[in-house]
Short mmCIF file of C-alpha atoms and ligand atoms in Angstrom, two decimals:
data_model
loop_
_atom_site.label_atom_id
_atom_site.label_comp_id
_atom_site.label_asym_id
_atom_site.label_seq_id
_atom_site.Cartn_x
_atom_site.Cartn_y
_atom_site.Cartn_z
CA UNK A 163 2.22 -37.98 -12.51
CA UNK A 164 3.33 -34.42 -13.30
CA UNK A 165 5.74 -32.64 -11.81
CA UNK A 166 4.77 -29.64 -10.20
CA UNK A 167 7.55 -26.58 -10.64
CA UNK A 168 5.77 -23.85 -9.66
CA UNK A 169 7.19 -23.31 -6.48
CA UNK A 170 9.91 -21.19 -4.60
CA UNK A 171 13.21 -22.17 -4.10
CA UNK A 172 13.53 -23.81 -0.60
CA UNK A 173 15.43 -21.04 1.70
CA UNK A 174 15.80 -20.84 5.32
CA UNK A 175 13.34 -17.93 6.97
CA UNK A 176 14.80 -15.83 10.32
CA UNK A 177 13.00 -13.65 12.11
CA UNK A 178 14.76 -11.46 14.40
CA UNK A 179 13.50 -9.51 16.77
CA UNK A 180 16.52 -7.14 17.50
CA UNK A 181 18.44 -4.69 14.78
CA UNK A 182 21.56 -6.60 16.23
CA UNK A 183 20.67 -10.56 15.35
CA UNK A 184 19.49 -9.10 11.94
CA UNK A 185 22.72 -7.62 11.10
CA UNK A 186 24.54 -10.81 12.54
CA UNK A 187 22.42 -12.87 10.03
CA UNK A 188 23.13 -11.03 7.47
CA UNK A 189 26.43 -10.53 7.28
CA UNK A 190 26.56 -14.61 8.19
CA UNK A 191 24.87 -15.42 4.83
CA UNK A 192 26.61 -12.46 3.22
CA UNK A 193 25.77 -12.72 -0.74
CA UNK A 194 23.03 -15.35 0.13
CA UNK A 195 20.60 -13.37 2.67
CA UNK A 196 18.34 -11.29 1.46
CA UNK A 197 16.34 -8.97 3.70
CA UNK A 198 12.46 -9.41 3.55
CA UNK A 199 10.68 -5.96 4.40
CA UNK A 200 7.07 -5.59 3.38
CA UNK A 201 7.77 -8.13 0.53
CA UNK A 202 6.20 -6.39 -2.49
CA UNK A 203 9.17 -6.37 -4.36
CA UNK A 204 11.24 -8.96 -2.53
CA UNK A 205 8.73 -11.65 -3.05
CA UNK A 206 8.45 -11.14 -6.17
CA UNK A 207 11.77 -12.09 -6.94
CA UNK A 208 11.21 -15.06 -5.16
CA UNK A 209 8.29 -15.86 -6.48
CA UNK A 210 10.07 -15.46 -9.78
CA UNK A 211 12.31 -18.16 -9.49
CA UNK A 212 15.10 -15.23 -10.19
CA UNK A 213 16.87 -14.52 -7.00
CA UNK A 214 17.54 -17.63 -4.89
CA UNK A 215 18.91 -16.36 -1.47
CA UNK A 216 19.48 -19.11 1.16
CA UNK A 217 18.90 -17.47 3.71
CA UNK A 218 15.70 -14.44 4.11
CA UNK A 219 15.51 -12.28 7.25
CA UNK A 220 12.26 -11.40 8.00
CA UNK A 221 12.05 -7.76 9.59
CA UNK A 222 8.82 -7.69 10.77
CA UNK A 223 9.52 -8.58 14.40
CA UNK A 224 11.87 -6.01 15.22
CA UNK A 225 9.66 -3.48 17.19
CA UNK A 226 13.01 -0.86 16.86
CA UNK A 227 12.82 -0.26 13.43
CA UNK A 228 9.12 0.94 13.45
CA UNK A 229 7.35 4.33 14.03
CA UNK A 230 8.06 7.66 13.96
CA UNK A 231 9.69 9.84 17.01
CA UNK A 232 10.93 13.35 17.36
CA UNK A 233 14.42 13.92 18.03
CA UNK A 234 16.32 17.18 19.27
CA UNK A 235 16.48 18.03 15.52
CA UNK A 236 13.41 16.74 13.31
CA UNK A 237 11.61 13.51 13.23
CA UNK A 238 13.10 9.97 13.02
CA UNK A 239 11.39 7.29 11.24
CA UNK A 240 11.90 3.17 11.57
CA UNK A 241 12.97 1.71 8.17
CA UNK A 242 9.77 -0.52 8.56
CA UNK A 243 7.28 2.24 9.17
CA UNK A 244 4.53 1.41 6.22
CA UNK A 245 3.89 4.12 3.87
CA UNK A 246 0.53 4.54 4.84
CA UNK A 247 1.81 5.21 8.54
CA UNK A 248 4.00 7.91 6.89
CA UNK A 249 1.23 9.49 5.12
CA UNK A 250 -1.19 9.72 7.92
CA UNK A 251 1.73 11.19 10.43
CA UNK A 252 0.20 14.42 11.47
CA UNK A 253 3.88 15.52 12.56
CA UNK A 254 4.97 14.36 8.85
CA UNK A 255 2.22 16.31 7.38
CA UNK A 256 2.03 19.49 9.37
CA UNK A 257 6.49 19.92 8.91
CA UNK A 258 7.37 17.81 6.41
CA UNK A 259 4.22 17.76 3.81
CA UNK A 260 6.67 16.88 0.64
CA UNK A 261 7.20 12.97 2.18
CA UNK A 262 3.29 13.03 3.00
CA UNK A 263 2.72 14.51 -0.90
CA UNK A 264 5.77 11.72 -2.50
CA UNK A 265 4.03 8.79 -0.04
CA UNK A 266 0.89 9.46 -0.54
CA UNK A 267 1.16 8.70 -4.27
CA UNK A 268 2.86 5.49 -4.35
CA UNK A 269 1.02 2.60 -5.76
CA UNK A 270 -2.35 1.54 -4.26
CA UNK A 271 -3.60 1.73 -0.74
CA UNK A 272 -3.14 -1.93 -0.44
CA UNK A 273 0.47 -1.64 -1.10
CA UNK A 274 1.16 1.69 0.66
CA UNK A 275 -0.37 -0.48 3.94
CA UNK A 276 2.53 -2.53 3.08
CA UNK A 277 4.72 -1.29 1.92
CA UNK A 278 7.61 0.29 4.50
CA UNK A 279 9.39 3.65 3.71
CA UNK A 280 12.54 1.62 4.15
CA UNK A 281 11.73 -0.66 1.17
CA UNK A 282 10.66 1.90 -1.01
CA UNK A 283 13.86 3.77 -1.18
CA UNK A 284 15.70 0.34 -1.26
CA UNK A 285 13.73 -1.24 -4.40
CA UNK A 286 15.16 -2.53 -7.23
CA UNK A 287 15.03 -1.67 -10.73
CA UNK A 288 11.94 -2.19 -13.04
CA UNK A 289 13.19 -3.15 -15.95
CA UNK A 290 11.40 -5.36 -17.81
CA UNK A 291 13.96 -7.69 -19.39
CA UNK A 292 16.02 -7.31 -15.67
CA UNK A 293 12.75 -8.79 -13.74
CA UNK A 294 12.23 -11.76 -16.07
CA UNK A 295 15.34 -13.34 -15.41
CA UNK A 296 17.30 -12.11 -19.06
CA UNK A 297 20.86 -12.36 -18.63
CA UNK A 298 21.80 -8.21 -18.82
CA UNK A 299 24.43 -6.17 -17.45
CA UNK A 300 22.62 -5.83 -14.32
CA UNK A 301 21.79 -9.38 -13.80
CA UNK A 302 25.65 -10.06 -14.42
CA UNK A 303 25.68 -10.74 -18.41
CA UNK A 304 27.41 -8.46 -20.68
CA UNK A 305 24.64 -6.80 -22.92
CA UNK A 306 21.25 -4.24 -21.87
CA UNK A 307 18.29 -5.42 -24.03
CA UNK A 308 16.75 -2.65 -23.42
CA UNK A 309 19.21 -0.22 -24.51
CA UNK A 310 18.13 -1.31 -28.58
CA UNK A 311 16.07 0.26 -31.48
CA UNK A 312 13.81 -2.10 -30.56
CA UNK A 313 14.31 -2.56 -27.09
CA UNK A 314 11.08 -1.78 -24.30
CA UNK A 315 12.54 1.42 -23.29
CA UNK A 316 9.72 4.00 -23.00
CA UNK A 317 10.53 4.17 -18.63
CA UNK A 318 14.01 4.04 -19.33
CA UNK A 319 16.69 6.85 -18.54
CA UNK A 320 17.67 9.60 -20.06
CA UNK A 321 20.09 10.95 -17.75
CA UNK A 322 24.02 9.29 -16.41
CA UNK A 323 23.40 5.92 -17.75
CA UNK A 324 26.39 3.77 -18.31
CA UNK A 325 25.35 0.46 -20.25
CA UNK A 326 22.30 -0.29 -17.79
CA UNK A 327 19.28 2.31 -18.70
CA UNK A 328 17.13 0.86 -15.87
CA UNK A 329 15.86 3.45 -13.46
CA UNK A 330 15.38 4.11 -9.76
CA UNK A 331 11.61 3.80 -9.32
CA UNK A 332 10.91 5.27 -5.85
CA UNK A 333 8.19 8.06 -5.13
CA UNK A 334 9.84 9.01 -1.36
CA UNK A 335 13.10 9.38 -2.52
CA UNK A 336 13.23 12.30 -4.00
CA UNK A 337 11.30 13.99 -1.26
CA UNK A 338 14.15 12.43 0.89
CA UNK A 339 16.63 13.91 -0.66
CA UNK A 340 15.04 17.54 -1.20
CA UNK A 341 14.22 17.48 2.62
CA UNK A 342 18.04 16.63 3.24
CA UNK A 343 17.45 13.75 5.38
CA UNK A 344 19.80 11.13 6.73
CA UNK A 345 19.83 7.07 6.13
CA UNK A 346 20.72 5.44 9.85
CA UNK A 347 22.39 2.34 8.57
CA UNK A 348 23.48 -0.65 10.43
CA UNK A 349 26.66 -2.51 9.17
CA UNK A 350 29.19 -4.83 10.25
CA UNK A 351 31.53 -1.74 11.72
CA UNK A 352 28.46 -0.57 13.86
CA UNK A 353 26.35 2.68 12.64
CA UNK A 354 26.80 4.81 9.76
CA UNK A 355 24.56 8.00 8.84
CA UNK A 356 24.96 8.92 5.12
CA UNK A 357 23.15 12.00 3.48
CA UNK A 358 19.98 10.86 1.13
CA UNK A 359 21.37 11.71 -2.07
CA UNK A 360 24.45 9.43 -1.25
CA UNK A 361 22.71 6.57 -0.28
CA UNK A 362 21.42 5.57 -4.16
CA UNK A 363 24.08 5.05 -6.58
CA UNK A 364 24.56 4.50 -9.98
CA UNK A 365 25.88 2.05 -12.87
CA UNK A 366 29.36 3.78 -12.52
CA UNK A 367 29.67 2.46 -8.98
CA UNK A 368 28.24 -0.65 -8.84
CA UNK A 369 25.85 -1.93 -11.98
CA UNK A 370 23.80 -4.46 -9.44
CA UNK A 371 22.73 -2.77 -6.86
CA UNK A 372 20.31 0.52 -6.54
CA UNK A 373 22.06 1.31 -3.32
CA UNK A 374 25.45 1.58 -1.42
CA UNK A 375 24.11 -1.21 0.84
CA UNK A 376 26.35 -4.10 0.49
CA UNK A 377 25.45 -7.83 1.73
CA UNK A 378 25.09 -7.83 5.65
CA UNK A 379 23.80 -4.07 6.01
CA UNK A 380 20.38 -3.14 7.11
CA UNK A 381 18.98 0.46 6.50
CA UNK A 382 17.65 0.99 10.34
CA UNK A 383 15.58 4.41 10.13
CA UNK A 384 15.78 7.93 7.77
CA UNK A 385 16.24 10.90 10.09
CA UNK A 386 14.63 14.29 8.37
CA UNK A 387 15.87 17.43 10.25
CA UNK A 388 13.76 20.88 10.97
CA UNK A 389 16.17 22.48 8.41
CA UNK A 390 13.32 22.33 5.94
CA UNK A 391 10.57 21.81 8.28
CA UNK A 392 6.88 24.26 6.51
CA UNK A 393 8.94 25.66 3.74
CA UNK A 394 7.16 25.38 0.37
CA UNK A 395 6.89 21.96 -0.85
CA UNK A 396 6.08 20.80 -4.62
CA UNK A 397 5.96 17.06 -5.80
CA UNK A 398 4.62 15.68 -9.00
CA UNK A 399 4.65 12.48 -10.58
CA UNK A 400 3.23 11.47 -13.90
CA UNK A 401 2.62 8.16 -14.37
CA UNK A 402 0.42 6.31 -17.41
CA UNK A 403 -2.01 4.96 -14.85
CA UNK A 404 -3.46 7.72 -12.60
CA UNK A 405 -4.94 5.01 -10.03
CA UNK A 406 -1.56 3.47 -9.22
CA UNK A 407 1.79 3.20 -11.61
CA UNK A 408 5.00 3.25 -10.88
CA UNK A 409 6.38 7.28 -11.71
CA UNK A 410 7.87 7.48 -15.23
CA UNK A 411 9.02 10.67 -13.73
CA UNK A 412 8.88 12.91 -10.61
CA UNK A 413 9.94 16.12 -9.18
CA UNK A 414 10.43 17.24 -5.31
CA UNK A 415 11.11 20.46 -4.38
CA UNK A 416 11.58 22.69 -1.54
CA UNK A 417 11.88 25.97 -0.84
CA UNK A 418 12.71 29.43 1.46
CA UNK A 419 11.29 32.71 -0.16
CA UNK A 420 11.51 36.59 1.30
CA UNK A 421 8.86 38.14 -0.79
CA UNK A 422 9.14 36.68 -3.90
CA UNK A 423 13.09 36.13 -4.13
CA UNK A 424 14.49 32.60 -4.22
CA UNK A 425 16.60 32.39 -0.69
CA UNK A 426 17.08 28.56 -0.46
CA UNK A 427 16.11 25.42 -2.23
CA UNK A 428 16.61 21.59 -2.80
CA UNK A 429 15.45 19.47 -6.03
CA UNK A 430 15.22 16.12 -6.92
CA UNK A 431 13.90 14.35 -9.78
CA UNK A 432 13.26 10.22 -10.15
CA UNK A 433 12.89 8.14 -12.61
CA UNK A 434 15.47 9.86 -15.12
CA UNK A 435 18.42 8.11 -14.01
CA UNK A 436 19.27 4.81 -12.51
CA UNK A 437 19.65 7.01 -8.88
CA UNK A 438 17.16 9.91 -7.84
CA UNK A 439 19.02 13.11 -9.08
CA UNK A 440 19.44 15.91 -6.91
CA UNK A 441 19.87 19.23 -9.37
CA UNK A 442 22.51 20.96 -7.90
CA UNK A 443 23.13 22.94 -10.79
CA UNK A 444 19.13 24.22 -10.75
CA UNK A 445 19.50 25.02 -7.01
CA UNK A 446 22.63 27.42 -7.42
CA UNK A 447 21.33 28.85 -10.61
CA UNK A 448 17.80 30.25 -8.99
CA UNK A 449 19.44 31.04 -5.72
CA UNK A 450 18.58 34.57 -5.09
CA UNK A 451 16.38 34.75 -8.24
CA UNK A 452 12.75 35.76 -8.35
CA UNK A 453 10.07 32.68 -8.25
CA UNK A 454 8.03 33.23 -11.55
CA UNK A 455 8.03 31.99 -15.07
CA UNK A 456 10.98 32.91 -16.64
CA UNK A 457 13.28 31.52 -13.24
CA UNK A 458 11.31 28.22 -13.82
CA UNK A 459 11.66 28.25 -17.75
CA UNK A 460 15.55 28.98 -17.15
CA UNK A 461 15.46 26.06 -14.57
CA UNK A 462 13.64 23.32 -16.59
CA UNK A 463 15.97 23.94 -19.65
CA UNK A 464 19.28 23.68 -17.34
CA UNK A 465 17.60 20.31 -15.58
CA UNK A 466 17.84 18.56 -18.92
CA UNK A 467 20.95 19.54 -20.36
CA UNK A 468 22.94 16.62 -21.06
CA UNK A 469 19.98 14.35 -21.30
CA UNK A 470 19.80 11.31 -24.25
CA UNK A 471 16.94 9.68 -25.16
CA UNK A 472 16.50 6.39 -26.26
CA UNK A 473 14.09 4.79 -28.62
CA UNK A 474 11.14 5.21 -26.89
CA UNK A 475 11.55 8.01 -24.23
CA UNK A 476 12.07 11.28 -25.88
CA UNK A 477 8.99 12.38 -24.27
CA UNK A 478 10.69 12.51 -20.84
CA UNK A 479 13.16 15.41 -21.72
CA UNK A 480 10.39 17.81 -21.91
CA UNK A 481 8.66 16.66 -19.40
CA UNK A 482 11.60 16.82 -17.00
CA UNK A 483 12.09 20.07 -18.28
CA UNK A 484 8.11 21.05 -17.63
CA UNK A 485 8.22 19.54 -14.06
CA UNK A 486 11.16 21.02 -13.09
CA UNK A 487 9.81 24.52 -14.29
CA UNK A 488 6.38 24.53 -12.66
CA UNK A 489 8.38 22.99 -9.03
CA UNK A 490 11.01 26.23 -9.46
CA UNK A 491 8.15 28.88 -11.51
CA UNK A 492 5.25 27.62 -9.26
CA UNK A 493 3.50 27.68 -13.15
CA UNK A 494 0.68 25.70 -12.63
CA UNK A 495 -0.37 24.10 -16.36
CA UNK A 496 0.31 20.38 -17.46
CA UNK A 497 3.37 18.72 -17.33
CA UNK A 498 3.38 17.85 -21.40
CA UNK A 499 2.85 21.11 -22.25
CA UNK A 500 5.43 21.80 -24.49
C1 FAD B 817 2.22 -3.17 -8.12
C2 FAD B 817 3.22 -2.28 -7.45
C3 FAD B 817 3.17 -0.92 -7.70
C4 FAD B 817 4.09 -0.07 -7.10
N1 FAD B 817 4.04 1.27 -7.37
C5 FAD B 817 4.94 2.09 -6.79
C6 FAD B 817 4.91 3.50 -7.03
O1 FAD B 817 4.06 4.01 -7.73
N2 FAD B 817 5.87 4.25 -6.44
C7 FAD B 817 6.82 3.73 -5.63
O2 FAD B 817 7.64 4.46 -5.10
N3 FAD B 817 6.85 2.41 -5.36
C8 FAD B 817 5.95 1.60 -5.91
N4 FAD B 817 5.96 0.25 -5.62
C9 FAD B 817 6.97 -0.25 -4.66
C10 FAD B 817 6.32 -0.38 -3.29
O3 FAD B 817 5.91 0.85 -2.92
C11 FAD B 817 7.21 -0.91 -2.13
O4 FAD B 817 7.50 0.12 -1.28
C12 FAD B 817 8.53 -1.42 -2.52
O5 FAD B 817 8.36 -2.44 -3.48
C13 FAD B 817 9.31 -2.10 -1.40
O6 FAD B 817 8.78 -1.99 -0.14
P1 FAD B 817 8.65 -3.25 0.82
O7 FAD B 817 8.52 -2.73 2.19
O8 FAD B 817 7.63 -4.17 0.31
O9 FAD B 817 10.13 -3.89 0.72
P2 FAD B 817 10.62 -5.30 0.18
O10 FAD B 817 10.01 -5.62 -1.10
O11 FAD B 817 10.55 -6.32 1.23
O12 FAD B 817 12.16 -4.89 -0.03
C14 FAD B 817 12.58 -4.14 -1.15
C15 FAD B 817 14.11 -4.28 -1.30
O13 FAD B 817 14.77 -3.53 -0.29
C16 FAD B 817 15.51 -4.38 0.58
N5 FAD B 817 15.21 -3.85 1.93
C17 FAD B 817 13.98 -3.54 2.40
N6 FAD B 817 14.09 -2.99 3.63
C18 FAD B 817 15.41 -2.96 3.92
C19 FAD B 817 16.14 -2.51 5.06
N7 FAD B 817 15.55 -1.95 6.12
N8 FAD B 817 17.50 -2.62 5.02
C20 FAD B 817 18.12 -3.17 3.94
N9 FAD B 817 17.47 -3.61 2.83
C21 FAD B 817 16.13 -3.49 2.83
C22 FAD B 817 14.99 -5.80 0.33
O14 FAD B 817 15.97 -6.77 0.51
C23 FAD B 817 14.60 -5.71 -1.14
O15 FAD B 817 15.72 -5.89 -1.95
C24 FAD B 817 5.06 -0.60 -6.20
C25 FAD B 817 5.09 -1.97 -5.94
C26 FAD B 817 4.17 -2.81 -6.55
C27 FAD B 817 4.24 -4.27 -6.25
S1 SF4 B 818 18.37 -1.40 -18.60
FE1 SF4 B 818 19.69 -2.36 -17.09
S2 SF4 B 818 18.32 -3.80 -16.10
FE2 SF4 B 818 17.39 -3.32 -18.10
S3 SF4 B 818 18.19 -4.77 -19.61
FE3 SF4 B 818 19.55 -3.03 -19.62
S4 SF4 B 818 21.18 -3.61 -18.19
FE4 SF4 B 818 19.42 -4.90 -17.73
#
């Protein structure tokens, strides 16, 4: 009789129904817990046969780390609100419009139902050779396939990669980051806010993991103040396939204007590096500028200084350039435009 393989790994299944036994689970298992959200891209590891936790904690019961409140300063939202609750937030979309915009956009309605905003700034990379189990730096193996001539590297980066190319895939988290909002995260020493940008890191820190979150930490909600609340708002993603694709890049922007002068703004970009990129260097530049063509053209060319493409992704240096321009010019004309 054949054998049948084809199964998951045997692990143990929690599910909590307090932020408190979560974090106690997790930091009991340590390396060998993994935290089970909506499951789109934790499942399919498992399904995978590539990671083989022990022990999966199962989020779904904990009524504390869902919806979306008010607080004396903005809106808080539960790390296992679903995306589509996020999009249809009439508090989200009348204040904060750019998450509602970045949300909106991810995937398919099936997965935005979901999918939780929590897991969507937590996702791993999407590199190919990473996701079928080959041996890279990332996995713990000392080469990057897809750093070759010939290597599959059309959604790779172009931007601060240090031997892994892979990049951070998520739609929100630029948005997140251009809003300035705030990760609530649970840990072993009790609870820890960090700023957006902070909470994704790169190769240089740590080359397997997307985020600062370490074994035994939960992200518990994302906190957006009014700081930002009805400025202007611009997000675009381009993607190959307009009905749902991951981004092979995006752009979030947002902005304070008197008249037509430049007082404040925030950018972010995804998908160029192996963290969402806030341009810092953009922001100060156009500060006090006026918003037209020639602020955005200046903007788009500083964006991409520094960038280095690979085989197959050339293409994304002007459009990073492009994207950035239009979110800073306000030009509206298509992203490849040269
Ligand atoms: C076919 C497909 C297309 C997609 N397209 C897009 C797209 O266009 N744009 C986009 O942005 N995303 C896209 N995604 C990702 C998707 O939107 C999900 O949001 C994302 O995969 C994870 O959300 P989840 O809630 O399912 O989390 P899970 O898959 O359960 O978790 C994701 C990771 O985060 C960790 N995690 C989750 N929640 C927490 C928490 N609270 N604390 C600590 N760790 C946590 C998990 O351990 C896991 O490692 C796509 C996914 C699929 C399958
Ligand atoms: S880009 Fe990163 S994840 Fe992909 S093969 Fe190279 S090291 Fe691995």
């Amino acid at each position: 009789m054949a054998v049948i393989r084809d199964v998951m790994p045997a692990f143990q299944l929690f599910q909590p129904t307090s932020v408190a036994d979560a974090q106690r689970l997790l930091e009991q298992h340590g390396r060998e817990g993994l935290v089970l959200a909506g499951g789109l891209d934790s499942v399919d590891w498992l399904k995978d046969r590539i990671k083989k936790p022990s022990a999966v904690v199962d989020l779904s019961g904990i009524a504390e780390l869902k919806g979306i409140r008010t607080t004396n300063d903005g809106i808080e939202i539960g790390a296992m609100t679903t995306l589509t609750e996020v999009v249809n937030n009439p508090m989200v979309q009348q204040k904060y419009g750019l998450l509602t915009q970045a949300a909106e956009l991810v995937a398919s309605p099936q997965i935005r139902n979901q999918g939780t905003l929590g897991g969507n700034v937590s996702q791993d990379a999407r590199c190919w050779y990473y996701r079928a189990g080959w041996p890279c730096y990332r996995a713990g193996g000392n080469i990057c396939y897809a750093d070759t001539p010939v290597g599959r590297n059309r959604e790779h980066a172009i931007l601060q990669a240090e031997r892994c190319v892979a990049v951070n895939p998520s739609d929100s988290a630029p948005a997140l980051i251009a809003l300035d909002a705030k990760f609530v995260l649970r840990t072993s020493k009790g609870e820890r806010t960090v700023d957006a940008e902070d909470y994704f890191i790169g190769p240089d820190i740590d080359i397997t993991r997307m985020t600062i979150l370490q074994p035994g930490d939960l992200l518990t909600s994302i906190r957006i103040p009014s700081t930002w609340a009805g400025a202007q708002f611009y997000f675009e993603k381009v993607r190959v396939r307009n009905v749902w694709d991951f981004p092979l890049l995006n752009v979030a922007s947002a902005m304070l204007l008197s008249g037509d002068r430049i007082e404040r703004v925030r950018i972010a970009v995804n998908g160029a590096a192996a963290r969402p990129l806030r341009l810092k260097a953009v922001e100060d530049a156009v500060r006090g500028q006026s918003r037209n063509a020639a602020t955005g053209e200046m903007a788009g060319k500083l964006a991409v200084q520094g960038a280095v493409p690979l085989q197959f992704n050339g293409y994304k240096i002007p459009l990073m350039r492009n994207l950035v321009k239009r979110a800073i010019g306000g030009v509206q004309e298509a992203a490849w435009a040269s």
